XYZ file of C-alpha atoms in Angstrom:
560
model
C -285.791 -14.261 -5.711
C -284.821 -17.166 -3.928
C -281.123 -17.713 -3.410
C -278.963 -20.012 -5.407
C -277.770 -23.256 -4.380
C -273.726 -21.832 -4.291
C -275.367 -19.105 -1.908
C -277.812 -20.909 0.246
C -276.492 -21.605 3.921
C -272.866 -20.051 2.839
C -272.802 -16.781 4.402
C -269.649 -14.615 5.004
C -268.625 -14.159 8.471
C -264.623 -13.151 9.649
C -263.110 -16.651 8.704
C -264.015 -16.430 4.843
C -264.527 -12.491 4.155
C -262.183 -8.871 4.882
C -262.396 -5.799 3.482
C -259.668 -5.054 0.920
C -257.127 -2.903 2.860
C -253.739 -1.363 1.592
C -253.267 -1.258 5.570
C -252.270 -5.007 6.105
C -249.801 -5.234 4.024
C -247.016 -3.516 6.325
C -247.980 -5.440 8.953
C -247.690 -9.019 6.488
C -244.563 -7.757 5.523
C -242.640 -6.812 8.266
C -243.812 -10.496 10.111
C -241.869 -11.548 6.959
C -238.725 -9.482 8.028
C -238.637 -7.461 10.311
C -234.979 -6.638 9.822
C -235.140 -5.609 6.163
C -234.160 -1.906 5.075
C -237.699 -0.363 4.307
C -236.422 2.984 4.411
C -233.434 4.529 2.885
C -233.474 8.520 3.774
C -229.769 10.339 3.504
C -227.586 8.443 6.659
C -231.151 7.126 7.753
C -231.797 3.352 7.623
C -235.341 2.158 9.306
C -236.212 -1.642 9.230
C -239.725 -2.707 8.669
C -240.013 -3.894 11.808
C -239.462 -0.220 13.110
C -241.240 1.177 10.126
C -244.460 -0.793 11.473
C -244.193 -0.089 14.704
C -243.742 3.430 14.312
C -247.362 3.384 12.137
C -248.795 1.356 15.056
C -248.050 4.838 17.430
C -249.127 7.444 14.599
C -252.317 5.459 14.711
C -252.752 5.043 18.441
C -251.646 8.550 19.076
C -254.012 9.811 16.515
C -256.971 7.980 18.191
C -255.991 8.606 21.632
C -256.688 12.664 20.149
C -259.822 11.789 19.793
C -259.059 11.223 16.107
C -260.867 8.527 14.246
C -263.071 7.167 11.319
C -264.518 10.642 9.656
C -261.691 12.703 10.444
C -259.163 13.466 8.203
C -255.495 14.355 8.721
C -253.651 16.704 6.311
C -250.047 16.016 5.811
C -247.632 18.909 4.093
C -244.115 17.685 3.607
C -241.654 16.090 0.405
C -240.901 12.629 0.275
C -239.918 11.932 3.334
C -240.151 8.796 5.811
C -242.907 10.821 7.903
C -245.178 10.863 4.513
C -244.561 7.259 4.249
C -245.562 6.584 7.682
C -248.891 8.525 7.070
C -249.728 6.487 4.888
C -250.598 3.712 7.005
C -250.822 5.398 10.503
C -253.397 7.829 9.764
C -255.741 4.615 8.436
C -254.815 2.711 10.925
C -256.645 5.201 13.162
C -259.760 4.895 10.829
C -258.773 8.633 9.446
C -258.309 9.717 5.965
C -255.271 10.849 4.522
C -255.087 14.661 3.030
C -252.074 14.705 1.297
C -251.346 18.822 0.481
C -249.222 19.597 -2.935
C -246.249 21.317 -1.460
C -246.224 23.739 -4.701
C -249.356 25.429 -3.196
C -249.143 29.126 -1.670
C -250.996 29.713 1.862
C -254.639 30.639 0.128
C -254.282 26.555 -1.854
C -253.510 25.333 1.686
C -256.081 27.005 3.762
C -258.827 26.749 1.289
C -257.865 22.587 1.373
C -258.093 22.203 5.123
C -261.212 24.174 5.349
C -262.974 21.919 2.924
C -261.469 18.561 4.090
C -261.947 19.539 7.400
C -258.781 18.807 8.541
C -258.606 18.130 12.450
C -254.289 17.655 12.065
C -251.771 19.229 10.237
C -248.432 17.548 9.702
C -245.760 20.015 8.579
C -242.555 19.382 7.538
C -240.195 22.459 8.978
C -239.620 23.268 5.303
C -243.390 24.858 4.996
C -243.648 26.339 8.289
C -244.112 29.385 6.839
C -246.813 28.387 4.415
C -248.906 26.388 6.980
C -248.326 29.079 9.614
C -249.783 31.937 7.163
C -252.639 29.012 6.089
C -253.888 28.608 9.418
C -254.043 32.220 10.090
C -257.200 32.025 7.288
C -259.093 29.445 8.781
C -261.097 28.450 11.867
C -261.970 25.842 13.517
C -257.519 25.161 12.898
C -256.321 21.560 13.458
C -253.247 20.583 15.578
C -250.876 21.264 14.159
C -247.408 19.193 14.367
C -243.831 20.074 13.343
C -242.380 17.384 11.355
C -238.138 17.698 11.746
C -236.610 15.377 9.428
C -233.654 14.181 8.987
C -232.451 16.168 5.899
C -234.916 19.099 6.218
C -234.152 22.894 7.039
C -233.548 23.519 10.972
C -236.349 26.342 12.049
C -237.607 27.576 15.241
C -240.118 25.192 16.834
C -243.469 25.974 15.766
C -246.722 24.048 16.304
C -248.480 22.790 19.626
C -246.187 19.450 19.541
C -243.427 17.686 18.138
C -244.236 14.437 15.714
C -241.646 12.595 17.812
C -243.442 13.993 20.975
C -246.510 12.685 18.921
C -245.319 9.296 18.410
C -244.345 8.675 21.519
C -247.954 9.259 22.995
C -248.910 5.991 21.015
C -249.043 2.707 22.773
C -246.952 0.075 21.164
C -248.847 -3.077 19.882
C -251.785 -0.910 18.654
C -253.629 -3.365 16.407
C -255.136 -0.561 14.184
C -259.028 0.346 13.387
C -259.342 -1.789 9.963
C -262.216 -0.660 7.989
C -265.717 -2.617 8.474
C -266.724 -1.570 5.136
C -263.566 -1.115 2.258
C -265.803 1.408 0.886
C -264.716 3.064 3.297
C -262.824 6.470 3.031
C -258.749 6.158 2.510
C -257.400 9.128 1.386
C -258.781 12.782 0.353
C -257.036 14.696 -2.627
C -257.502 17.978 -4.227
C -257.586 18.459 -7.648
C -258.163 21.777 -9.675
C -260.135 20.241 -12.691
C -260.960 23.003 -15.260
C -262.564 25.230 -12.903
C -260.267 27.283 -10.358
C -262.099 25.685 -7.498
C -260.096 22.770 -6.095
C -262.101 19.462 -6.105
C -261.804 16.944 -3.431
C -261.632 13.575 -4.974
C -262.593 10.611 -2.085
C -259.982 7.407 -2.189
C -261.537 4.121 -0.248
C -259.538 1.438 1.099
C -260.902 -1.684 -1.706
C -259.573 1.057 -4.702
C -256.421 1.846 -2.923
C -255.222 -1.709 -2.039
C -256.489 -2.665 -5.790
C -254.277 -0.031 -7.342
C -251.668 -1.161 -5.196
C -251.623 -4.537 -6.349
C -251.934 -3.809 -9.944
C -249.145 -1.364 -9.784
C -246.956 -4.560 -8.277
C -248.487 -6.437 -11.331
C -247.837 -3.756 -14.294
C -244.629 -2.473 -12.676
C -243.150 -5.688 -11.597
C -242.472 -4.816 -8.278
C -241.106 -7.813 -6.123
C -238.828 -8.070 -2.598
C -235.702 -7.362 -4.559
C -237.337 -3.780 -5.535
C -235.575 -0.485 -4.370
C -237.673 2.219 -5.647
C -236.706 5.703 -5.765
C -239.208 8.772 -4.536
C -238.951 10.999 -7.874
C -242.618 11.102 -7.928
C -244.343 13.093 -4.926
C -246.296 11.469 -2.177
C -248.885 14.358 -2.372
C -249.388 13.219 -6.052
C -252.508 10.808 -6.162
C -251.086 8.923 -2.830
C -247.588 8.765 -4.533
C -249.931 6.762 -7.465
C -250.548 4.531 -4.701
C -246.872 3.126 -4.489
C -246.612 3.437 -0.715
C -248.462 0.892 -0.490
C -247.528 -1.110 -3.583
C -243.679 -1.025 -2.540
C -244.846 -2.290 0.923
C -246.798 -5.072 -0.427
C -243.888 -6.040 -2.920
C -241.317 -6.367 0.175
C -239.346 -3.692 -1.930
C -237.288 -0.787 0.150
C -238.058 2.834 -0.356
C -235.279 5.271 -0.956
C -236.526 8.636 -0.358
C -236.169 12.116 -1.855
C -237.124 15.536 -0.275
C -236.557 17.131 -4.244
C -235.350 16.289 -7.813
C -231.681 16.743 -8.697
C -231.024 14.704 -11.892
C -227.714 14.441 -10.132
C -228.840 13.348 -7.163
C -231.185 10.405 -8.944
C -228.290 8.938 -10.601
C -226.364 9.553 -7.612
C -228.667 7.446 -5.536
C -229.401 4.741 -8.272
C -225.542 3.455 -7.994
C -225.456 3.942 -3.894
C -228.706 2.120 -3.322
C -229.422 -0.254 -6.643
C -232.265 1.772 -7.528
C -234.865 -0.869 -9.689
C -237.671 1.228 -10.015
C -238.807 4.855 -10.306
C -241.859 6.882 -11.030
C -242.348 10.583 -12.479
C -243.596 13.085 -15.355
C -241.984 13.283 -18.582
C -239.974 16.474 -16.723
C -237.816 14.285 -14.798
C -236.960 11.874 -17.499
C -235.952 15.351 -19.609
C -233.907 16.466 -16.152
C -232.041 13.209 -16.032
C -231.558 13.174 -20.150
C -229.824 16.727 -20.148
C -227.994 16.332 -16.705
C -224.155 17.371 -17.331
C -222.325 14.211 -18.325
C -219.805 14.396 -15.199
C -223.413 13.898 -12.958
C -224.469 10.990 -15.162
C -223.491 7.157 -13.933
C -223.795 4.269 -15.789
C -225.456 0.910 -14.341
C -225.358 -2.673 -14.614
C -228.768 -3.354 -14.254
C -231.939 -2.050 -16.362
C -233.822 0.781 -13.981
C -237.594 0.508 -14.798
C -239.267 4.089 -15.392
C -242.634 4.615 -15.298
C -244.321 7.743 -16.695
C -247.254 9.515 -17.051
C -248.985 12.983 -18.517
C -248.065 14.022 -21.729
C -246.856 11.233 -23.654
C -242.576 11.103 -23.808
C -241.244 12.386 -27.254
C -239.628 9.190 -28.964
C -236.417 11.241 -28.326
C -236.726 11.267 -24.367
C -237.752 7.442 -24.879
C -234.521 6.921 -26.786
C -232.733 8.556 -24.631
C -233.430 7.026 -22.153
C -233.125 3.827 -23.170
C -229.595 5.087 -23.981
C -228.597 5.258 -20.487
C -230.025 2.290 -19.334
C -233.434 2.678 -18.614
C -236.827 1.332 -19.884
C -239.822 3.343 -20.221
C -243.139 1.870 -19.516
C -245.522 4.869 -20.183
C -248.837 5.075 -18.225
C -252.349 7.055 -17.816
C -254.580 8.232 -14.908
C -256.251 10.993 -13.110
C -256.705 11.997 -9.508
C -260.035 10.303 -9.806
C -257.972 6.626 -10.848
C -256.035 6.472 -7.446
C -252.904 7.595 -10.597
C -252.249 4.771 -13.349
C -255.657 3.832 -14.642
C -254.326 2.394 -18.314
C -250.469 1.520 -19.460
C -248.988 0.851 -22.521
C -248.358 -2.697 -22.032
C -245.366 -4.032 -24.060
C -245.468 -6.529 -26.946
C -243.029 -9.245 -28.220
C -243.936 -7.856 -31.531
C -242.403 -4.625 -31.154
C -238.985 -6.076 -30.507
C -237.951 -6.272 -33.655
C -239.345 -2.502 -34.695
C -236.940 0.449 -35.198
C -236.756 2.431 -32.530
C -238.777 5.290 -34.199
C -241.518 3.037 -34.441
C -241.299 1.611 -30.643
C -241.449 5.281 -29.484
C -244.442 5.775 -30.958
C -246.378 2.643 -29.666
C -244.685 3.406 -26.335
C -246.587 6.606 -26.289
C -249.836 5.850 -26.384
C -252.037 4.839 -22.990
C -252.614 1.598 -23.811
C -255.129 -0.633 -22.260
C -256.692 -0.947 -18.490
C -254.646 -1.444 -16.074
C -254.770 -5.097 -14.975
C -256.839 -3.862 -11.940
C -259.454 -1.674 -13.906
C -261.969 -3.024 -14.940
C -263.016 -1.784 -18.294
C -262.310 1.293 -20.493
C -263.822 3.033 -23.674
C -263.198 5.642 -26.303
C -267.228 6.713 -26.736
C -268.943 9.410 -28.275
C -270.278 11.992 -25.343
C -273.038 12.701 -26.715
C -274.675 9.208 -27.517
C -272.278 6.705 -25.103
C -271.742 4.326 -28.284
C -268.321 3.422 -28.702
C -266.324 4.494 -31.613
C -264.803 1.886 -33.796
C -261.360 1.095 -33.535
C -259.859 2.387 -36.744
C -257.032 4.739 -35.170
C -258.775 8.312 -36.238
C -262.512 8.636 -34.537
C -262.602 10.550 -32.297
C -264.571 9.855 -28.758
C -264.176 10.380 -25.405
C -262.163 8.053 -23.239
C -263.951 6.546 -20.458
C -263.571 3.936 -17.697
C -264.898 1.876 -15.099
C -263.630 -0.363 -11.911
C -263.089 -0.082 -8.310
C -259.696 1.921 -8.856
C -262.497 5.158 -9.776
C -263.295 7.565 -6.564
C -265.990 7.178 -4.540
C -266.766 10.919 -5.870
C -265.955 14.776 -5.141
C -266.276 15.846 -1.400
C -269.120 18.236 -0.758
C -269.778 18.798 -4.590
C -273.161 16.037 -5.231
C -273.747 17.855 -9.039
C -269.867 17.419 -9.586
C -269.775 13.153 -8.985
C -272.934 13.011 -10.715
C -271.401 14.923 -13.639
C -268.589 12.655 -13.946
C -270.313 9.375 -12.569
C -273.530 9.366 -13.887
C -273.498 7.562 -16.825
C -272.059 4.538 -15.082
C -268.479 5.534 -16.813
C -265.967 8.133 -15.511
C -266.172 11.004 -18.090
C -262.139 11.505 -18.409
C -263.008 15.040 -20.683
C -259.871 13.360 -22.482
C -260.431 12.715 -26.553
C -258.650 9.590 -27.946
C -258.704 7.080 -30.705
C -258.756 3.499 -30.431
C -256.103 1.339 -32.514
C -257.092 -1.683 -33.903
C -255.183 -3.631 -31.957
C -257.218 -2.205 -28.736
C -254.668 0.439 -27.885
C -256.205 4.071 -26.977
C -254.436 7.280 -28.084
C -255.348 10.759 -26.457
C -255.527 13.057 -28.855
C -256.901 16.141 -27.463
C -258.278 17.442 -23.756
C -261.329 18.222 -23.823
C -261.087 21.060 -20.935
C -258.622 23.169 -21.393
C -256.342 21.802 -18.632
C -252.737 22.387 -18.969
C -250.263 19.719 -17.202
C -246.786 20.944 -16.420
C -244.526 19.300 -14.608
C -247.340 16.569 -13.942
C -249.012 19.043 -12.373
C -252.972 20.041 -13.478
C -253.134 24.044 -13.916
C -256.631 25.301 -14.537
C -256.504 27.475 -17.358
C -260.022 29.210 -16.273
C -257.907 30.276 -12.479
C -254.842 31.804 -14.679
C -257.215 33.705 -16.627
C -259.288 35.202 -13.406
C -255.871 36.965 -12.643
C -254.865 38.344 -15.841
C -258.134 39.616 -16.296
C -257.763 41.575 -12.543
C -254.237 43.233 -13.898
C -255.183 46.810 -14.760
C -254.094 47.190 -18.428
C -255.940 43.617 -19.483
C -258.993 43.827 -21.223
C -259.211 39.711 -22.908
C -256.939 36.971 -22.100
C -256.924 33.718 -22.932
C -254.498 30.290 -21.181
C -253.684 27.676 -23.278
C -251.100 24.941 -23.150
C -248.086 25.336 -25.056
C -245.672 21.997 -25.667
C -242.582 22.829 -23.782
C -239.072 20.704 -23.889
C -238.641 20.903 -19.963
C -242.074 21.235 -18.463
C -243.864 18.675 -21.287
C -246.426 21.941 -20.895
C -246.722 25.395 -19.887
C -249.340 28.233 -19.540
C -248.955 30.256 -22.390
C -250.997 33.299 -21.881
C -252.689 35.582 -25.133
C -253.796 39.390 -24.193
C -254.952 41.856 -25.633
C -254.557 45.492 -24.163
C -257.061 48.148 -22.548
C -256.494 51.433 -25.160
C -254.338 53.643 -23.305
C -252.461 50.795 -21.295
C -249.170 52.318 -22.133
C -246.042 50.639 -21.790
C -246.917 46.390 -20.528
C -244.140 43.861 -20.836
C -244.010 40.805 -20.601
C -242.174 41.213 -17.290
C -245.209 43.174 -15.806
C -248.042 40.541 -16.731
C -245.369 37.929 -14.981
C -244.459 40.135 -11.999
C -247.955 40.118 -11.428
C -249.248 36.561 -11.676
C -246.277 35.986 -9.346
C -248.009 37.664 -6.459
C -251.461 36.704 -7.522
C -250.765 32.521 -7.724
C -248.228 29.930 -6.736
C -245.489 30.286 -9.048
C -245.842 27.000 -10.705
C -249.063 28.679 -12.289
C -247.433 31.400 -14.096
C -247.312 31.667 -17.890
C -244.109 30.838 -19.153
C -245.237 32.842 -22.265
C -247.125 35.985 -22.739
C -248.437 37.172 -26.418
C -249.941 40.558 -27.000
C -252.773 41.230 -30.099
C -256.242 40.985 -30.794
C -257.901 37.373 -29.867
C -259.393 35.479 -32.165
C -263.396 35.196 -31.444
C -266.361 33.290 -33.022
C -269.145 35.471 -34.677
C -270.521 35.267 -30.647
C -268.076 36.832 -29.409
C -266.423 33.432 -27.788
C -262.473 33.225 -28.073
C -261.315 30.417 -30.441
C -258.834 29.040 -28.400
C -258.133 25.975 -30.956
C -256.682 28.853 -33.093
C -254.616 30.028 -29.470
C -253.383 26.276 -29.212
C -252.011 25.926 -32.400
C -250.311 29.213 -32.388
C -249.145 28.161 -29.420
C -248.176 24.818 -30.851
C -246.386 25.988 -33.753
C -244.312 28.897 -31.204
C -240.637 26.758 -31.741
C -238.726 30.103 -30.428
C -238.115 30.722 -26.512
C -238.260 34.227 -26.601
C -240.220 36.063 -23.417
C -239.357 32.539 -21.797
C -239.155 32.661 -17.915
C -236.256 30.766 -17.529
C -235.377 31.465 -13.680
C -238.034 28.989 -12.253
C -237.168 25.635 -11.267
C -239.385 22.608 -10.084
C -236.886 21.480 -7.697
C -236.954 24.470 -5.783
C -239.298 24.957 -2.797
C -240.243 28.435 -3.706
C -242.665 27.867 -6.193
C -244.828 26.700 -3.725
């Protein structure tokens, strides 16, 4: 087919074409000021112009290892400046990121650098144990490098060098390896699915710098922004806000963990505008003691995602001085793929009524390109009236390129020429989706995914089990928890509920472990299959706290 006349003899070459890049934008911003606070970590202050040059020597350091376009580099720490800098030195070498959830035990992190292939570990001193007892697992290992930051636990040395020593084997004035092609691979992170095999979802660099720029759109991110690390780094890229804060000119305060006092602490020292998290850490900062609460003079945006807010967190909230904007994604959206963008309309609503629009997902975010709530079975759409039920799909250049190493598992979920979310939702008539169900059985606590199917493969290895069955129960701190139904081998004597959690403890990181445990018979189809739609409403309905593990917190390291 012959070319058009807007095509003929206009061809792209360097002057009128580059691939979309997150990478660029530290480099545009710093040239705007170098001297501006980029970085805010305890009694550490680092300008862009030393946050950029810093990335320049990760990246020339990396390649002059040998490391380079193919290879990725694993990073284990909190939110510290070291993860920030990752996130543009390690592409900047042509490498992909492998950001590690810091909640995983040894097994989670040596399984993950096996598969991702992993030629560099950088480890925060914190999880020098974990990484030490991860590499012991694996072979070929990577390097691996002790990260000792600022406000991080003093251990003996470990690893074969030092990230400063590492940094300062980069030339200064390294330009950077910027991708030929944007499809091009980013980022690499591990998600559990439904399954209890971790799935390696593939980031390139035209999604990431997308979802950048549509988080500066939704989130209204600007060069007056000071945004506040309450959501992790390892978390879908932080949902790609390293790079959307950089882009925005904003300044990034860091936090190694959550303290609700610590947040509001921070939010009057620094004139925090902007934070991220799961419903948990609105909850923490709700119910922090009243002599740990501040009040502002200035509106701190909150952004949220997993299970929607209660309109009683919302108000909240609000109460204090913050506005809730609440959003949807997956690991396979690069984070926020929908939001629940705001009307003028709803102003004048009682607050009752705001909550609930503010808790559904909303529409596409303004850099995705489409979404749909479709029946699975025949791909038509369902009509918006608010109650059928489909499946919620979408499409755009902020979806994966796929699953690393797992062909049947893209094609699965990309086949159809839609991203199969497994999520069911209803469609408003005023275009708004609603999730209404999960179609897996994946529970989300603490904004975490835990695969129901992995809890399950342990209870059913504990000597006195005979069935059990993991469902999600709603849970005032966690927004979910495992809640675990079993029912006894005859002649199991004496098994608490202190024995089946005793065990999962040493079986699976903590964060994994029922918060619940209910003994009986299980409720089966005439097949023999467990009804666990019967499991979830019993667990639903559970308004008591009894056999409650109460000792476990998120903001301690030990979970991991």
């Amino acid at each position: 087919m012959p070319s058009s006349l807007f095509d003929r003899d206009l061809d792209r070459n360097a002057a009128n074409f580059a691939p979309l890049s997150p990478v660029p934008f530290l480099e545009r911003t710093a040239s705007i000021d170098p001297g501006k606070t980029a970085i805010i970590h305890g009694p550490l202050e680092r300008s862009y112009g030393d946050f950029h040059a810093r990335c320049r020597r990760l990246g020339a350091a990396l390649k002059a290892r040998g490391i380079g376009p193919g290879d990725a580099v694993a990073v284990l720490a909190p939110n510290t400046p070291m993860a920030l800098e990752a996130h543009f030195g390690v592409p900047m070498a042509g490498a992909v990121l492998n950001a590690l959830n810091v909640r995983l035990d040894a097994a989670g992190v040596a399984f993950i650098l096996e598969h991702g292939g992993a030629k560099l570990l950088l480890c925060d001193s914190e999880f020098r144990g974990v990484a030490l007892k991860a590499l012991a697992m694996i072979e070929p290992k990577p390097i691996l490098v002790s990260v000792f930051d600022t406000l991080g636990p003093k251990v003996e040395p470990f690893g074969q060098v030092d990230y400063e020593e590492l940094l300062a084997e980069g030339e200064d004035g390294f330009a950077g390896l910027l991708p030929k092609d944007e499809w091009q691979a980013i980022s690499l992170n591990y998600t559990s699915g439904t399954t209890g095999n971790p799935k390696g979802v593939v980031y390139h660099h035209r999604g990431a710098a997308l979802n950048a720029i549509g988080n500066a759109i939704a989130f209204g991110l600007s060069a007056r922004t000071v945004y506040l690390w309450t959501l992790p780094m390892f978390h879908c890229n932080g949902w790609s806000y390293p790079w959307a804060v950089t882009l925005a000119g904003g300044t990034h305060v860091c936090l190694r963990r959550i303290d609700a006092g610590e947040v509001f602490r921070l939010i009057e020292q620094h004139g925090v505008t902007h934070l991220c998290g799961a419903p948990i850490v609105l909850t923490m900062l709700i119910h922090a003691p009243d002599a740990a609460k501040r009040r502002f003079a200035h509106r701190v945006e909150v952004a949220t995602g997993g299970a929607a807010p209660p309109s009683a967190v919302i108000a909240g909230m609000a109460a204090m001085g913050f506005r809730v904007t609440h959003l949807y994604g997956l690991t396979e959206t690069y984070g926020p793929a929908t939001l629940c963008a705001w009307q003028e309309a709803w102003d004048g609503l009682a607050a009752p009524e705001q909550a609930l629009r503010i808790a559904r997902q909303g529409v596409n975010y303004p850099t995705m390109e489409a979404l749909r709530v479709a029946d699975p079975a025949t791909g038509k759409e369902v009509p918006a009236d608010g109650s059928t039920i489909g499946e919620l799909q979408l499409r755009g250049n902020t979806v994966m390129k796929g699953y690393l190493k797992n062909p049947s598992a893209t094609a699965e979920a990309l086949g159809s020429g839609w991203l199969r979310t497994g999520d069911l939702a209803v469609r408003h008539q005023d275009g708004y989706v609603e999730i209404k169900d999960r179609a897996k059985d994946i529970i989300i606590s603490g904004g975490e995914n835990i695969s129901s199917l992995e809890v399950e493969e342990v209870l059913y290895r504990h000597p006195s089990v005979m069935e059990a069955a993991v469902v999600a129960r709603p849970d005032a701190h966690w927004g979910e928890s495992p809640c675990a139904f079993i029912s006894l081998k005859a002649g199991a004597g004496e098994t608490t509920h202190e024995s089946i959690i005793g065990w999962c403890r040493t079986e699976m990181a903590r964060y994994k472990v029922p918060r619940t445990v209910v003994f009986g018979e299980l409720p089966k189809t005439s097949t023999g299959k467990i009804q666990k739609y019967l499991l979830r409403e019993q667990a639903k309905a559970m308004g008591a706290r009894a056999h409650d593990d109460e000792s476990d917190e998120w903001t301690s390291a030990s979970r991991a």
